[in-house]
Amino acid sequence: MLTIEALKEFGVNTEEGLARCMNNQAFYLKLIDKVLEDKNFASLEQAIAEGDLAAAFEAAHSLKGVLGNLSITPMFEPVKEMTEFLRARTEMDYQPYVEQIKEKRAQLKQLINE
């Protein structure tokens, strides 16, 4: 079962995230669980694979907002950095960002399933 303590150990700024949820711990934990279902993870990966920087930007920008609002720092930071490169349509290898985000997402899923 996911706990605030486990999220803190993962690197989530739970105080900030909880404050955005009016300190409603049950609601916050439910939102953390829901974020993993966000279709923008798959959209981002697909857009990067296809070289569609505009679509990748849209997906990354959306994820940046969700992850930032919940203060999921381990995932927010690479998404934020990637978003800025995509905003400028920088031609580069985005795969390391995709892999880092996937890895952190898998770690968060594991926390939830423990």
Backbone as a chain_set.jsonl record, in Angstrom:
{"seq": "MLTIEALKEFGVNTEEGLARCMNNQAFYLKLIDKVLEDKNFASLEQAIAEGDLAAAFEAAHSLKGVLGNLSITPMFEPVKEMTEFLRARTEMDYQPYVEQIKEKRAQLKQLINE", "coords": {"N": [[0.844, -1.186, 0.0], [0.54, 2.187, -0.805], [2.252, 4.816, 0.786], [2.668, 7.995, 2.446], [5.18, 8.258, 3.539], [6.688, 6.404, 2.007], [6.537, 7.663, -0.466], [7.962, 9.999, 0.109], [10.511, 8.906, 0.533], [11.014, 8.068, -2.05], [11.408, 10.469, -3.229], [9.495, 12.382, -3.614], [7.988, 15.521, -3.122], [6.118, 15.638, -0.732], [4.888, 17.333, 1.124], [4.406, 19.701, -0.273], [2.81, 18.719, -2.388], [0.636, 17.624, -0.949], [-0.346, 19.976, 0.189], [-1.438, 21.215, -2.029], [-3.61, 19.67, -2.31], [-5.282, 20.32, -0.279], [-4.359, 19.181, 2.063], [-5.506, 16.678, 2.17], [-4.936, 13.568, 2.593], [-5.817, 11.007, 1.633], [-7.052, 11.688, -0.785], [-4.87, 12.814, -2.156], [-3.134, 10.578, -2.363], [-4.72, 8.982, -3.975], [-4.717, 10.485, -6.33], [-2.015, 10.31, -6.995], [-1.856, 7.608, -7.63], [-3.572, 7.585, -9.849], [-2.185, 9.151, -11.724], [-0.367, 7.526, -12.967], [-1.79, 6.259, -14.888], [-2.067, 8.033, -16.918], [-2.47, 8.832, -20.266], [-0.665, 10.308, -21.65], [1.94, 9.471, -21.207], [2.347, 7.256, -22.906], [1.753, 8.547, -25.302], [3.812, 10.422, -25.44], [6.091, 8.776, -25.639], [5.53, 7.476, -28.084], [5.41, 9.66, -29.875], [8.041, 10.613, -29.742], [9.393, 8.388, -30.761], [8.451, 8.492, -33.358], [9.489, 10.85, -34.188], [8.028, 13.166, -33.995], [8.078, 16.136, -32.921], [6.344, 18.194, -32.183], [3.98, 16.914, -31.285], [5.162, 15.448, -29.252], [5.972, 17.514, -27.573], [3.455, 18.499, -26.72], [2.47, 16.299, -25.236], [4.506, 16.021, -23.286], [4.38, 18.528, -22.054], [1.849, 18.464, -20.907], [2.187, 16.327, -19.09], [4.155, 17.472, -17.506], [2.714, 19.453, -16.142], [0.869, 17.915, -14.615], [2.569, 16.227, -13.095], [4.069, 18.146, -11.795], [2.136, 19.515, -10.276], [1.464, 17.547, -8.454], [3.826, 17.265, -7.249], [5.721, 15.274, -7.88], [8.644, 14.858, -7.943], [10.887, 13.17, -8.84], [10.032, 12.322, -11.357], [9.056, 14.618, -12.483], [11.255, 16.389, -12.885], [12.944, 15.335, -15.105], [10.962, 15.405, -17.101], [10.315, 18.105, -17.173], [12.733, 19.26, -18.068], [12.981, 18.026, -20.568], [10.674, 19.004, -21.786], [11.309, 21.698, -22.227], [13.358, 21.53, -24.149], [11.863, 20.383, -26.189], [9.97, 22.374, -26.596], [11.509, 24.272, -27.88], [11.922, 22.881, -30.117], [14.238, 21.358, -30.419], [16.548, 19.439, -32.122], [17.533, 16.393, -31.165], [18.705, 13.491, -29.295], [16.173, 12.129, -27.654], [15.674, 9.844, -26.316], [17.109, 8.992, -23.944], [15.814, 10.577, -21.988], [13.193, 9.609, -22.195], [13.595, 6.969, -21.368], [14.472, 7.379, -18.719], [12.188, 8.54, -17.567], [10.362, 6.43, -17.91], [11.575, 4.523, -16.277], [11.397, 5.733, -13.718], [8.642, 5.879, -13.52], [7.987, 3.17, -13.451], [9.188, 2.5, -11.033], [7.594, 3.991, -9.282], [5.134, 2.728, -9.716], [5.758, 0.253, -8.622], [6.049, 0.964, -5.929], [3.41, 1.561, -5.323], [2.212, -0.903, -5.655], [3.283, -2.437, -3.63]], "CA": [[0.0, 0.0, 0.0], [1.308, 3.421, -0.934], [2.221, 5.695, 1.957], [3.354, 9.282, 2.324], [6.597, 8.004, 3.85], [7.3, 5.762, 0.837], [6.672, 8.707, -1.485], [9.076, 10.859, 0.527], [11.747, 8.165, 0.267], [11.155, 8.054, -3.504], [11.843, 11.802, -3.617], [8.334, 13.242, -3.84], [7.802, 16.604, -2.152], [4.749, 15.354, -0.294], [4.3, 18.49, 1.816], [3.917, 20.594, -1.324], [1.71, 18.044, -3.077], [-0.507, 17.566, -0.038], [-0.889, 21.33, 0.342], [-2.275, 21.474, -3.205], [-4.809, 18.841, -2.137], [-5.87, 20.742, 0.987], [-3.879, 18.227, 3.062], [-6.341, 15.479, 2.165], [-3.99, 12.504, 2.269], [-6.468, 9.97, 0.822], [-7.235, 12.257, -2.124], [-3.538, 12.948, -2.742], [-2.651, 9.25, -2.725], [-5.538, 8.534, -5.109], [-4.213, 11.189, -7.509], [-0.71, 9.721, -7.321], [-2.171, 6.345, -8.296], [-4.197, 7.9, -11.136], [-1.252, 9.763, -12.672], [0.313, 6.467, -13.708], [-2.674, 5.861, -15.987], [-2.119, 9.13, -17.886], [-2.162, 8.398, -21.626], [0.413, 11.113, -22.21], [3.196, 8.716, -21.158], [2.415, 6.504, -24.162], [1.785, 9.521, -26.399], [5.156, 10.985, -25.485], [6.996, 7.755, -26.163], [5.225, 7.256, -29.492], [5.789, 10.852, -30.634], [9.505, 10.626, -29.819], [9.768, 7.316, -31.692], [8.087, 8.928, -34.708], [10.161, 12.111, -34.49], [7.026, 14.238, -34.022], [8.421, 16.981, -31.784], [5.176, 18.982, -31.772], [3.138, 16.034, -30.472], [5.933, 15.128, -28.049], [5.88, 18.679, -26.704], [2.12, 18.542, -26.121], [2.384, 15.248, -24.217], [5.436, 16.35, -22.202], [3.87, 19.707, -21.365], [0.733, 18.002, -20.078], [2.769, 15.562, -17.975], [4.857, 18.428, -16.635], [1.71, 20.068, -15.285], [0.326, 16.929, -13.677], [3.629, 15.802, -12.174], [4.432, 19.306, -10.981], [1.077, 19.784, -9.306], [1.517, 16.524, -7.418], [5.203, 17.337, -6.715], [6.415, 14.002, -8.097], [9.917, 15.411, -8.38], [11.741, 12.283, -9.63], [9.533, 12.258, -12.732], [8.848, 15.99, -12.946], [12.493, 17.025, -13.335], [13.295, 15.009, -16.495], [9.892, 15.864, -18.0], [10.465, 19.562, -17.29], [13.891, 19.529, -18.929], [12.618, 17.572, -21.907], [9.662, 19.929, -22.311], [11.949, 22.922, -22.717], [14.018, 21.2, -25.414], [10.806, 20.176, -27.179], [9.372, 23.678, -26.871], [12.405, 24.911, -28.853], [12.033, 21.928, -31.226], [15.642, 20.985, -30.505], [16.817, 18.125, -32.703], [18.472, 15.683, -30.304], [18.256, 12.164, -28.89], [15.311, 12.238, -26.479], [15.469, 8.518, -25.75], [17.517, 8.907, -22.533], [14.749, 11.148, -21.155], [12.079, 8.657, -22.212], [13.976, 5.83, -20.53], [14.493, 7.82, -17.321], [10.793, 8.714, -17.154], [9.788, 5.083, -17.811], [12.159, 3.878, -15.099], [10.802, 6.328, -12.517], [7.23, 5.479, -13.504], [7.961, 1.77, -13.009], [9.489, 2.506, -9.595], [6.41, 4.48, -8.579], [4.154, 1.64, -9.786], [6.18, -0.755, -7.658], [5.686, 1.475, -4.595], [1.955, 1.461, -5.179], [1.829, -2.323, -5.598], [3.882, -3.127, -2.477]], "C": [[0.89, 1.251, 0.0], [1.136, 4.28, 0.315], [2.944, 6.996, 1.653], [4.847, 9.079, 2.566], [7.322, 7.37, 2.66], [7.502, 6.78, -0.286], [7.827, 9.647, -1.161], [10.409, 10.192, 0.22], [12.041, 8.099, -1.227], [11.618, 9.421, -4.022], [10.726, 12.779, -3.908], [8.274, 14.302, -2.735], [6.354, 16.523, -1.67], [4.098, 16.532, 0.416], [3.671, 19.442, 0.796], [2.7, 19.989, -2.031], [0.455, 17.963, -2.222], [-1.154, 18.939, 0.133], [-1.797, 21.671, -0.84], [-3.586, 20.69, -3.156], [-5.476, 19.123, -0.798], [-5.555, 19.767, 2.124], [-4.767, 16.993, 3.216], [-5.481, 14.318, 1.66], [-4.61, 11.438, 1.365], [-6.639, 10.445, -0.62], [-5.895, 12.347, -2.85], [-3.013, 11.587, -3.205], [-3.438, 8.676, -3.908], [-5.058, 9.196, -6.4], [-2.85, 10.641, -7.952], [-0.931, 8.423, -8.095], [-2.702, 6.599, -9.709], [-3.201, 8.422, -12.166], [-0.544, 8.703, -13.507], [-0.501, 5.984, -14.897], [-2.728, 6.905, -17.104], [-1.638, 8.651, -19.258], [-1.027, 9.191, -22.263], [1.779, 10.435, -22.105], [3.387, 7.967, -22.479], [2.5, 7.456, -25.355], [3.174, 10.121, -26.564], [6.133, 9.991, -26.109], [6.786, 7.537, -27.66], [5.673, 8.451, -30.338], [7.308, 10.95, -30.784], [9.974, 9.579, -30.827], [9.509, 7.721, -33.14], [8.779, 10.227, -35.115], [9.219, 13.296, -34.579], [7.227, 15.123, -32.787], [7.245, 17.82, -31.296], [4.268, 18.146, -30.873], [3.851, 15.652, -29.167], [5.874, 16.287, -27.067], [4.531, 18.718, -25.997], [1.992, 17.515, -25.0], [3.272, 15.586, -23.019], [4.923, 17.528, -21.382], [2.715, 19.34, -20.439], [1.249, 17.228, -18.863], [3.48, 16.468, -16.985], [3.875, 19.067, -15.657], [1.196, 19.12, -14.222], [1.369, 16.549, -12.629], [4.059, 16.938, -11.259], [3.392, 19.597, -9.918], [1.067, 18.778, -8.168], [2.9, 16.451, -6.764], [5.927, 15.997, -6.777], [7.759, 14.33, -8.736], [10.762, 14.443, -9.212], [11.31, 12.133, -11.093], [9.398, 13.656, -13.323], [10.118, 16.583, -13.542], [12.89, 16.63, -14.761], [12.228, 15.456, -17.494], [10.017, 17.368, -18.231], [11.612, 19.908, -18.245], [13.58, 19.169, -20.384], [11.632, 18.531, -22.568], [10.303, 21.181, -22.897], [12.709, 22.68, -24.016], [12.984, 21.033, -26.522], [10.124, 21.491, -27.553], [10.174, 24.405, -27.958], [12.587, 24.048, -30.102], [13.492, 21.545, -31.49], [15.769, 19.569, -31.058], [17.901, 17.459, -31.869], [17.927, 14.296, -30.01], [17.477, 12.292, -27.583], [15.142, 10.902, -25.758], [15.966, 8.394, -24.31], [16.482, 9.501, -21.573], [13.581, 10.176, -21.056], [12.385, 7.485, -21.289], [13.975, 6.198, -19.046], [13.07, 7.954, -16.773], [10.122, 7.347, -16.981], [10.292, 4.367, -16.56], [11.528, 4.41, -13.809], [9.33, 5.957, -12.395], [7.102, 4.047, -13.003], [8.259, 1.688, -11.512], [8.291, 2.962, -8.785], [5.304, 3.412, -8.594], [4.477, 0.567, -8.753], [5.846, -0.317, -6.231], [4.196, 1.293, -4.324], [1.535, 0.012, -4.964], [2.414, -3.07, -4.411], [2.899, -3.277, -1.35]], "O": [[1.874, 1.327, 0.736], [0.031, 4.448, 0.83], [3.734, 7.077, 0.713], [5.678, 9.665, 1.872], [8.447, 7.757, 2.342], [8.523, 6.756, -0.973], [8.58, 10.045, -2.05], [11.329, 10.832, -0.291], [13.206, 8.078, -1.625], [12.156, 9.519, -5.125], [10.973, 13.882, -4.395], [8.487, 14.001, -1.56], [5.484, 17.252, -2.147], [2.884, 16.713, 0.324], [2.553, 19.921, 0.981], [1.692, 20.664, -2.243], [-0.653, 18.202, -2.703], [-2.378, 19.045, 0.211], [-2.814, 22.342, -0.666], [-4.542, 21.004, -3.866], [-6.159, 18.259, -0.247], [-6.369, 19.555, 3.024], [-4.775, 16.348, 4.265], [-5.325, 14.119, 0.455], [-3.965, 11.008, 0.408], [-6.396, 9.689, -1.561], [-5.799, 11.994, -4.025], [-2.504, 11.464, -4.319], [-2.877, 7.967, -4.744], [-4.997, 8.548, -7.445], [-2.579, 10.527, -9.147], [-0.266, 8.173, -9.1], [-2.322, 5.906, -10.653], [-3.356, 8.162, -13.36], [-0.161, 8.971, -14.646], [0.041, 5.367, -15.814], [-3.371, 6.679, -18.129], [-0.531, 8.129, -19.388], [-0.49, 8.793, -23.297], [2.692, 10.792, -22.849], [4.452, 8.036, -23.093], [3.235, 7.197, -26.307], [3.654, 10.307, -27.682], [6.905, 10.341, -27.002], [7.751, 7.425, -28.416], [6.256, 8.266, -31.406], [7.801, 11.33, -31.846], [10.849, 9.851, -31.649], [10.257, 7.34, -34.04], [8.666, 10.655, -36.263], [9.562, 14.32, -35.169], [6.624, 14.888, -31.74], [7.162, 18.125, -30.106], [3.835, 18.613, -29.82], [3.222, 15.547, -28.114], [5.741, 16.074, -25.862], [4.477, 18.948, -24.789], [1.466, 17.826, -23.932], [2.846, 15.454, -21.872], [5.022, 17.525, -20.155], [2.619, 19.849, -19.322], [0.795, 17.453, -17.741], [3.415, 16.256, -15.774], [4.179, 19.204, -14.472], [1.099, 19.489, -13.052], [1.089, 16.549, -11.431], [4.375, 16.719, -10.09], [3.739, 19.896, -8.775], [0.702, 19.115, -7.042], [3.114, 15.669, -5.838], [6.651, 15.627, -5.853], [7.969, 14.102, -9.927], [11.317, 14.868, -10.225], [12.135, 11.849, -11.962], [9.602, 13.853, -14.521], [10.066, 17.216, -14.597], [13.154, 17.518, -15.571], [12.557, 15.846, -18.615], [9.845, 17.845, -19.352], [11.461, 20.756, -19.124], [13.887, 19.928, -21.304], [11.741, 18.83, -23.757], [9.88, 21.666, -23.947], [12.706, 23.539, -24.898], [13.192, 21.481, -27.65], [9.746, 21.689, -28.708], [9.609, 25.061, -28.833], [13.307, 24.424, -31.028], [13.918, 21.426, -32.639], [15.178, 18.626, -30.532], [19.049, 17.902, -31.863], [16.818, 13.959, -30.425], [18.063, 12.535, -26.528], [14.525, 10.849, -24.694], [15.3, 7.74, -23.507], [16.293, 8.988, -20.47], [13.044, 9.946, -19.973], [11.527, 7.059, -20.516], [13.526, 5.413, -18.212], [12.786, 7.532, -15.652], [9.395, 7.133, -16.011], [9.528, 3.691, -15.871], [11.17, 3.638, -12.919], [8.83, 5.745, -11.291], [6.206, 3.742, -12.215], [7.647, 0.89, -10.803], [7.997, 2.401, -7.73], [4.618, 3.218, -7.591], [3.584, 0.039, -8.092], [5.409, -1.131, -5.417], [3.79, 0.916, -3.224], [0.619, -0.271, -4.192], [2.075, -4.234, -4.199], [3.237, -3.834, -0.305]]}, "num_chains": 1, "name": "protein.A"}
